[in-house]
Tab-separated table of C-alpha atoms in Angstrom:
chain	number	residue	atom	x	y	z
A	189	MET	CA	105.666	80.918	108.014
A	190	LYS	CA	107.991	78.008	107.249
A	191	LEU	CA	111.544	78.792	108.688
A	192	ASP	CA	113.202	77.931	105.274
A	193	ILE	CA	110.894	80.467	103.656
A	194	LEU	CA	112.004	83.195	106.088
A	195	LYS	CA	115.588	82.033	105.651
A	196	SER	CA	115.243	82.304	101.777
A	197	LEU	CA	113.581	85.765	102.099
A	198	ASN	CA	116.466	86.852	104.234
A	199	GLU	CA	118.966	85.567	101.826
A	200	GLU	CA	117.512	87.165	98.851
A	201	ARG	CA	117.488	90.510	100.571
A	202	ARG	CA	121.090	90.144	101.602
A	203	ALA	CA	121.870	89.394	97.943
A	204	ARG	CA	119.944	92.478	96.916
A	205	ARG	CA	117.568	90.533	94.730
A	206	ALA	CA	113.831	91.412	94.795
A	207	ALA	CA	111.388	88.661	96.037
A	208	VAL	CA	107.590	88.558	96.612
A	209	LEU	CA	105.991	86.336	99.475
A	210	VAL	CA	102.505	84.922	98.437
A	211	THR	CA	100.248	84.180	101.381
A	212	ASP	CA	96.647	82.683	100.956
A	213	LEU	CA	95.027	84.532	103.846
A	214	SER	CA	92.301	81.887	104.241
A	215	SER	CA	94.549	78.671	104.369
A	216	GLY	CA	97.680	80.325	105.576
A	217	ALA	CA	99.622	78.567	102.655
A	218	GLN	CA	102.635	80.441	101.634
A	219	ARG	CA	105.282	80.347	98.837
A	220	LEU	CA	108.151	82.464	97.935
A	221	VAL	CA	108.630	83.909	94.380
A	222	LYS	CA	112.155	85.159	93.673
A	223	ALA	CA	112.538	87.654	91.055
A	224	ALA	CA	113.960	85.321	88.445
A	225	GLU	CA	110.861	83.067	89.030
A	226	ILE	CA	108.107	85.547	88.502
A	227	ALA	CA	107.652	85.304	84.761
A	228	ALA	CA	106.804	81.591	85.013
A	229	ASP	CA	104.392	82.024	87.985
A	230	PRO	CA	100.766	81.694	87.534
A	231	MET	CA	100.352	85.027	89.430
A	232	ALA	CA	103.007	86.660	87.285
A	233	GLU	CA	100.874	89.742	86.406
A	234	ALA	CA	99.932	90.571	89.868
A	235	ILE	CA	103.088	89.904	91.498
A	236	ASP	CA	105.008	92.139	88.647
A	237	LYS	CA	102.604	94.820	89.112
A	238	GLN	CA	103.324	94.909	92.851
A	239	LEU	CA	106.884	94.665	92.795
A	240	ARG	CA	107.127	97.456	90.116
A	241	MET	CA	105.114	99.769	92.635
A	242	GLY	CA	107.451	98.463	95.665
A	243	LYS	CA	104.179	97.892	97.396
A	244	SER	CA	102.860	94.931	99.463
A	245	ALA	CA	99.130	94.477	98.938
A	246	SER	CA	96.088	92.073	99.105
A	247	VAL	CA	94.853	90.809	95.807
A	248	ASP	CA	91.863	88.929	94.861
A	249	ILE	CA	92.477	86.093	92.392
A	250	GLU	CA	89.653	83.718	91.407
A	251	GLY	CA	87.753	84.281	94.588
A	252	LYS	CA	90.778	83.872	96.844
A	253	THR	CA	92.424	86.534	98.814
A	254	TYR	CA	96.219	86.498	98.776
A	255	PHE	CA	98.555	88.883	100.390
A	256	LEU	CA	101.809	89.762	98.365
A	257	THR	CA	104.675	90.824	100.588
A	258	VAL	CA	106.901	92.670	98.318
A	259	GLN	CA	110.607	92.688	99.274
A	260	ALA	CA	112.645	95.123	97.115
A	261	PRO	CA	116.302	95.593	98.143
A	262	PRO	CA	117.100	98.405	100.288
A	263	ALA	CA	117.922	101.496	98.493
A	264	ARG	CA	121.822	102.541	98.175
A	265	LEU	CA	123.269	105.809	97.654
A	266	VAL	CA	126.826	106.093	96.238
A	267	VAL	CA	128.222	109.679	96.610
A	268	ILE	CA	131.147	110.578	94.426
A	269	GLY	CA	133.266	113.024	96.062
A	270	ALA	CA	134.149	113.352	99.689
A	271	VAL	CA	133.359	117.018	99.684
A	272	HIS	CA	131.678	119.390	102.170
A	273	VAL	CA	128.225	118.719	100.771
A	274	SER	CA	128.791	115.089	100.970
A	275	GLN	CA	129.453	115.184	104.719
A	276	ALA	CA	125.987	116.543	105.361
A	277	LEU	CA	124.439	114.351	102.676
A	278	ALA	CA	126.021	111.225	104.110
A	279	GLU	CA	124.451	111.870	107.521
A	280	MET	CA	121.093	112.899	106.201
A	281	ALA	CA	120.910	109.899	103.708
A	282	ARG	CA	121.744	107.487	106.537
A	283	LEU	CA	118.809	108.682	108.602
A	284	VAL	CA	116.427	108.132	105.742
A	285	ASP	CA	117.863	104.535	105.756
A	286	PHE	CA	119.976	104.608	102.665
A	287	ASP	CA	123.128	102.538	102.636
A	288	VAL	CA	125.539	105.139	101.981
A	289	THR	CA	129.093	104.824	100.355
A	290	ILE	CA	131.577	107.544	99.682
A	291	VAL	CA	133.785	107.216	96.891
A	292	ASP	CA	136.741	109.710	96.245
A	293	PRO	CA	140.336	108.831	95.069
A	294	ARG	CA	141.653	111.773	96.957
A	295	THR	CA	142.800	110.406	100.186
A	296	ALA	CA	142.953	113.822	101.955
A	297	PHE	CA	139.096	114.173	101.321
A	298	ALA	CA	138.144	110.476	101.669
A	299	SER	CA	138.921	109.938	105.240
A	300	GLU	CA	137.090	108.126	108.077
A	301	GLU	CA	137.715	111.208	110.335
A	302	ARG	CA	135.559	113.290	107.827
A	303	PHE	CA	132.938	110.402	107.328
A	304	PRO	CA	132.864	108.615	110.738
A	305	ASN	CA	129.428	106.942	110.169
A	306	VAL	CA	129.399	105.589	106.516
A	307	ARG	CA	131.661	103.540	104.333
A	308	VAL	CA	134.384	105.672	102.733
A	309	ILE	CA	136.475	104.333	99.666
A	310	ALA	CA	139.586	106.278	98.659
A	311	GLU	CA	139.569	104.696	95.193
A	312	TRP	CA	138.774	105.819	91.472
A	313	PRO	CA	134.930	105.164	90.671
A	314	ASP	CA	135.776	103.122	87.486
A	315	LYS	CA	137.781	100.625	89.883
A	316	VAL	CA	135.387	100.495	92.933
A	317	LEU	CA	131.834	100.807	91.327
A	318	PRO	CA	131.943	97.549	89.366
A	319	GLU	CA	133.032	95.993	92.708
A	320	ILE	CA	130.089	97.601	94.621
A	321	GLY	CA	127.870	96.402	91.734
A	322	LEU	CA	125.415	99.127	90.796
A	323	ASP	CA	121.759	98.263	90.126
A	324	PRO	CA	118.395	99.783	89.737
A	325	TYR	CA	118.143	100.152	93.594
A	326	THR	CA	121.126	102.255	93.678
A	327	GLY	CA	121.432	106.089	93.294
A	328	ILE	CA	124.570	108.016	92.357
A	329	ALA	CA	125.226	111.600	93.328
A	330	ALA	CA	128.408	112.874	91.615
A	331	LEU	CA	129.593	115.853	93.580
A	332	THR	CA	133.246	116.380	92.724
A	333	HIS	CA	132.897	119.014	89.878
A	334	ASP	CA	135.853	116.992	88.398
A	335	PRO	CA	135.213	115.305	85.065
A	336	LYS	CA	138.063	112.886	85.586
A	337	ILE	CA	136.288	111.570	88.812
A	338	ASP	CA	132.557	112.140	88.025
A	339	ASP	CA	132.306	111.054	84.377
A	340	PRO	CA	133.452	107.454	84.765
A	341	ALA	CA	130.802	107.168	87.537
A	342	LEU	CA	128.073	108.859	85.551
A	343	LYS	CA	128.784	106.331	82.582
A	344	LEU	CA	128.574	103.373	84.781
A	345	ALA	CA	125.425	104.617	86.547
A	346	LEU	CA	123.625	105.210	83.156
A	347	GLN	CA	124.633	101.623	82.136
A	348	ALA	CA	123.299	100.037	85.211
A	349	SER	CA	119.977	101.834	85.193
A	350	CYS	CA	120.548	103.355	88.556
A	351	PHE	CA	117.257	104.779	89.956
A	352	TYR	CA	118.820	108.233	90.581
A	353	ILE	CA	121.835	109.891	88.828
A	354	GLY	CA	122.736	113.452	89.820
A	355	ALA	CA	125.627	115.571	89.034
A	356	LEU	CA	126.714	118.905	90.564
A	357	GLY	CA	127.609	121.735	88.491
A	358	SER	CA	126.222	124.678	86.707
A	359	LYS	CA	124.147	124.705	83.416
A	360	LYS	CA	127.399	125.575	81.558
A	361	THR	CA	129.318	122.774	83.126
A	362	HIS	CA	126.600	120.385	82.394
A	363	ALA	CA	126.468	121.439	78.822
A	364	LYS	CA	130.122	120.364	78.465
A	365	ARG	CA	129.322	117.114	80.309
A	366	VAL	CA	126.528	116.508	77.792
A	367	GLU	CA	128.992	116.896	74.956
A	368	ARG	CA	131.517	114.532	76.554
A	369	LEU	CA	128.871	111.904	77.169
A	370	THR	CA	127.425	112.182	73.750
A	371	ALA	CA	131.064	111.817	72.162
A	372	ALA	CA	131.226	108.581	74.384
A	373	GLY	CA	128.188	107.221	72.634
A	374	PHE	CA	125.464	107.744	75.147
A	375	SER	CA	122.073	108.639	73.587
A	376	GLN	CA	120.193	111.941	74.433
A	377	GLU	CA	117.583	109.972	76.167
A	378	GLN	CA	120.138	108.247	78.567
A	379	ILE	CA	121.984	111.581	79.250
A	380	GLY	CA	118.539	113.045	80.001
A	381	ARG	CA	118.215	110.765	83.118
A	382	ILE	CA	120.995	112.864	84.779
A	383	HIS	CA	119.536	115.429	87.248
A	384	ALA	CA	121.634	118.499	86.573
A	385	PRO	CA	122.047	120.974	88.122
A	386	ILE	CA	121.576	118.684	90.920
A	387	GLY	CA	118.904	118.850	93.485
A	388	LEU	CA	115.327	120.460	94.039
A	389	ASP	CA	115.325	124.198	93.686
A	390	ILE	CA	114.621	125.100	97.319
A	391	GLY	CA	117.052	128.106	97.219
A	392	ALA	CA	119.755	126.104	99.030
A	393	VAL	CA	122.681	128.135	100.005
A	394	SER	CA	124.910	126.226	102.664
A	395	PRO	CA	126.410	122.887	102.083
A	396	ALA	CA	123.844	121.343	104.462
A	397	GLU	CA	121.049	122.950	102.729
A	398	ILE	CA	122.201	121.771	99.270
A	399	ALA	CA	122.387	118.393	100.797
A	400	VAL	CA	118.626	118.761	101.746
A	401	SER	CA	117.827	119.660	98.169
A	402	VAL	CA	119.706	116.607	96.875
A	403	LEU	CA	118.334	114.170	99.179
A	404	SER	CA	114.803	115.452	98.521
A	405	GLU	CA	115.347	114.800	94.675
A	406	ILE	CA	116.843	111.316	95.537
A	407	VAL	CA	113.647	110.400	97.571
A	408	LEU	CA	111.531	111.805	94.853
A	409	SER	CA	113.169	109.690	92.277
A	410	LEU	CA	112.788	106.625	94.405
A	411	ARG	CA	109.145	106.926	95.395
A	412	ARG	CA	107.548	108.566	92.446
A	413	LYS	CA	109.067	106.331	89.736
A	414	PRO	CA	108.255	102.696	90.143
A	415	LEU	CA	111.502	100.818	90.312
A	416	ARG	CA	112.305	98.501	87.352
A	417	SER	CA	111.604	95.036	88.040
A	418	GLU	CA	114.457	92.542	87.713
A	419	LYS	CA	112.495	91.162	84.836
A	420	GLU	CA	112.650	94.419	82.949
A	421	LYS	CA	116.304	94.766	83.703
A	422	ALA	CA	116.993	91.392	82.172
A	423	ALA	CA	114.954	92.169	79.095
B	235	MET	CA	119.328	103.698	114.317
B	236	LEU	CA	115.769	102.673	113.492
B	237	ALA	CA	115.206	99.219	112.700
B	238	THR	CA	114.558	98.541	109.120
B	239	GLU	CA	112.358	95.685	107.533
B	240	GLU	CA	115.699	93.881	106.937
B	241	ASP	CA	116.678	93.969	110.707
B	242	ILE	CA	113.172	92.836	111.624
B	243	LEU	CA	113.071	89.737	109.499
B	244	ALA	CA	116.559	88.887	110.274
B	245	GLN	CA	115.701	89.184	114.016
B	246	ALA	CA	112.825	86.843	113.534
B	247	GLU	CA	115.043	84.197	111.935
B	248	SER	CA	117.698	84.513	114.742
B	249	TRP	CA	115.122	84.294	117.550
B	250	LYS	CA	113.677	81.162	115.812
B	251	ARG	CA	117.162	79.634	115.392
B	252	ALA	CA	117.945	80.409	119.126
B	253	GLY	CA	114.821	78.037	119.869
B	254	LYS	CA	112.397	80.832	120.690
B	255	GLY	CA	108.821	80.567	119.742
B	256	VAL	CA	108.217	83.600	117.204
B	257	ALA	CA	105.392	85.149	115.402
B	258	ILE	CA	105.376	87.703	112.365
B	259	ALA	CA	102.609	90.246	112.353
B	260	THR	CA	102.049	91.867	108.875
B	261	VAL	CA	99.795	94.736	107.945
B	262	VAL	CA	97.734	93.369	105.140
B	263	GLU	CA	95.124	95.935	104.601
B	264	THR	CA	94.680	99.709	105.534
B	265	TRP	CA	91.821	102.084	105.143
B	266	GLY	CA	91.990	105.785	105.615
B	267	SER	CA	95.061	107.348	107.087
B	268	ALA	CA	96.897	104.414	108.473
B	269	PRO	CA	100.286	105.152	109.991
B	270	ARG	CA	102.175	102.287	108.630
B	271	PRO	CA	101.959	101.041	104.935
B	272	THR	CA	100.667	97.504	104.082
B	273	GLY	CA	103.472	95.074	104.337
B	274	SER	CA	105.073	96.533	107.487
B	275	HIS	CA	106.164	93.979	110.031
B	276	LEU	CA	106.199	93.376	113.757
B	277	VAL	CA	107.937	90.204	115.082
B	278	ILE	CA	107.283	88.919	118.494
B	279	ASP	CA	109.054	86.334	120.304
B	280	GLU	CA	107.441	84.136	123.189
B	281	ASP	CA	108.850	86.400	125.861
B	282	GLY	CA	107.010	89.326	124.513
B	283	LEU	CA	110.117	90.885	122.993
B	284	PHE	CA	109.242	92.571	119.854
B	285	LEU	CA	110.869	94.601	116.949
B	286	GLY	CA	109.186	96.602	114.237
B	287	SER	CA	105.836	98.186	114.033
B	288	VAL	CA	102.244	97.874	112.635
B	289	SER	CA	100.822	101.274	113.718
B	290	GLY	CA	102.236	104.371	115.345
B	291	GLY	CA	102.441	102.491	118.717
B	292	CYS	CA	98.648	102.428	119.161
B	293	VAL	CA	97.894	98.771	118.747
B	294	GLU	CA	101.280	96.998	119.009
B	295	GLY	CA	100.683	96.019	122.724
B	296	ASP	CA	97.440	94.172	121.601
B	297	VAL	CA	99.246	92.511	118.716
B	298	VAL	CA	101.902	91.332	121.088
B	299	THR	CA	99.345	89.738	123.203
B	300	GLU	CA	97.539	88.024	120.435
B	301	ALA	CA	100.867	86.692	119.048
B	302	GLN	CA	101.402	84.724	122.357
B	303	ASP	CA	98.216	82.762	121.263
B	304	VAL	CA	99.565	82.241	117.931
B	305	ILE	CA	102.844	81.091	119.120
B	306	ALA	CA	101.089	78.642	121.416
B	307	ASP	CA	98.629	77.032	119.020
B	308	GLY	CA	100.237	77.798	115.738
B	309	LYS	CA	96.928	78.967	114.092
B	310	PRO	CA	97.309	82.259	112.070
B	311	ARG	CA	94.889	85.130	113.082
B	312	THR	CA	93.650	88.064	111.315
B	313	LEU	CA	93.163	91.087	113.635
B	314	GLU	CA	91.452	94.269	112.888
B	315	TYR	CA	91.768	97.719	114.477
B	316	GLY	CA	90.080	101.058	113.913
B	317	VAL	CA	88.228	103.762	115.665
B	318	ALA	CA	84.940	102.076	114.849
B	319	ASP	CA	86.091	98.687	116.567
B	320	GLU	CA	84.233	97.879	119.827
B	321	THR	CA	87.577	97.777	121.512
B	322	ALA	CA	88.350	101.378	120.374
B	323	TRP	CA	88.419	102.515	123.924
B	324	ARG	CA	91.130	99.874	124.835
B	325	VAL	CA	93.187	99.697	121.460
B	326	GLY	CA	92.296	101.909	118.430
B	327	LEU	CA	94.142	104.148	116.128
B	328	SER	CA	93.980	107.922	116.999
B	329	CYS	CA	94.412	108.758	113.268
B	330	GLY	CA	90.994	107.517	112.502
B	331	GLY	CA	92.077	104.862	110.037
B	332	ARG	CA	91.625	101.232	110.141
B	333	ILE	CA	94.055	98.244	109.717
B	334	ARG	CA	94.049	94.571	109.277
B	335	VAL	CA	96.995	92.586	110.700
B	336	TYR	CA	97.842	88.955	109.888
B	337	VAL	CA	99.634	87.221	112.470
B	338	GLU	CA	101.492	83.932	111.891
B	339	ARG	CA	103.865	81.607	113.652
B	340	ILE	CA	107.165	80.586	112.255
B	341	ASP	CA	107.596	76.973	112.127
């Protein structure tokens, strides 16, 4: 591998852009196809398919074997609400290699003492989320119960096609939320992307158990549904 | 923290920039129950330092050794491991799967 290809690969990853490295396994020849360049590539179909599945693989094209190294951006998790469940969720999600950020405008909650190992931002979601830059490789869990804080985050997450959007609250709470989002112009299909009540039904009781249920649902969303390619996002 | 793919490739780049000979090993094919998915990386420097994995620890030692030859002559190599392999007693996958690993030098 040429050092400049490795450099580009690392740069694309840092910029949270997908890229696919194409290696001709017989000759060793390589090229890097960035997300924006896929459509124009002669191997577009195969590259797009692998990127969609988020899986590197060997493919045979016209009698040659190529290896496609798929590099999708690392998954991020933004948790709205620096609450008790979030403390457990932050630690667990970190172990599962999510890049975790906690957002809560209430400074008493959003302190580094309560969240020693992850990024904590004491700000309103509608101010800070555009700065973070939501994308299809970001998941959002809204855990405050407070529409003033959760709703703006959910709206931005829906617009950004986040791979996971979950919101804490009972069915009754969620019904009211659906009304508010409908009034704000979101379609039934869009609103249907919100996981609520949040988490897989594992009978969780304690905050840590609820965190397990939420994190399981997040991993399920990430792995079962193929991530949208940048191409799709742009379309 | 466990090293992510990001750390692994970034490490390869920084070793190379520091003037070290560096090889990248990539799992390009798996059959049966393989411990690491295709696309997994192991990066190796000329002193035998390595980061990442291509199996559950069963064959890394051998890949690191082969990588030294790749770093020396610059020729990519494709290595195969599995229980059916004649080297199974030395290096093999206890899980019963087979893997193919592509090792290349960074130039």
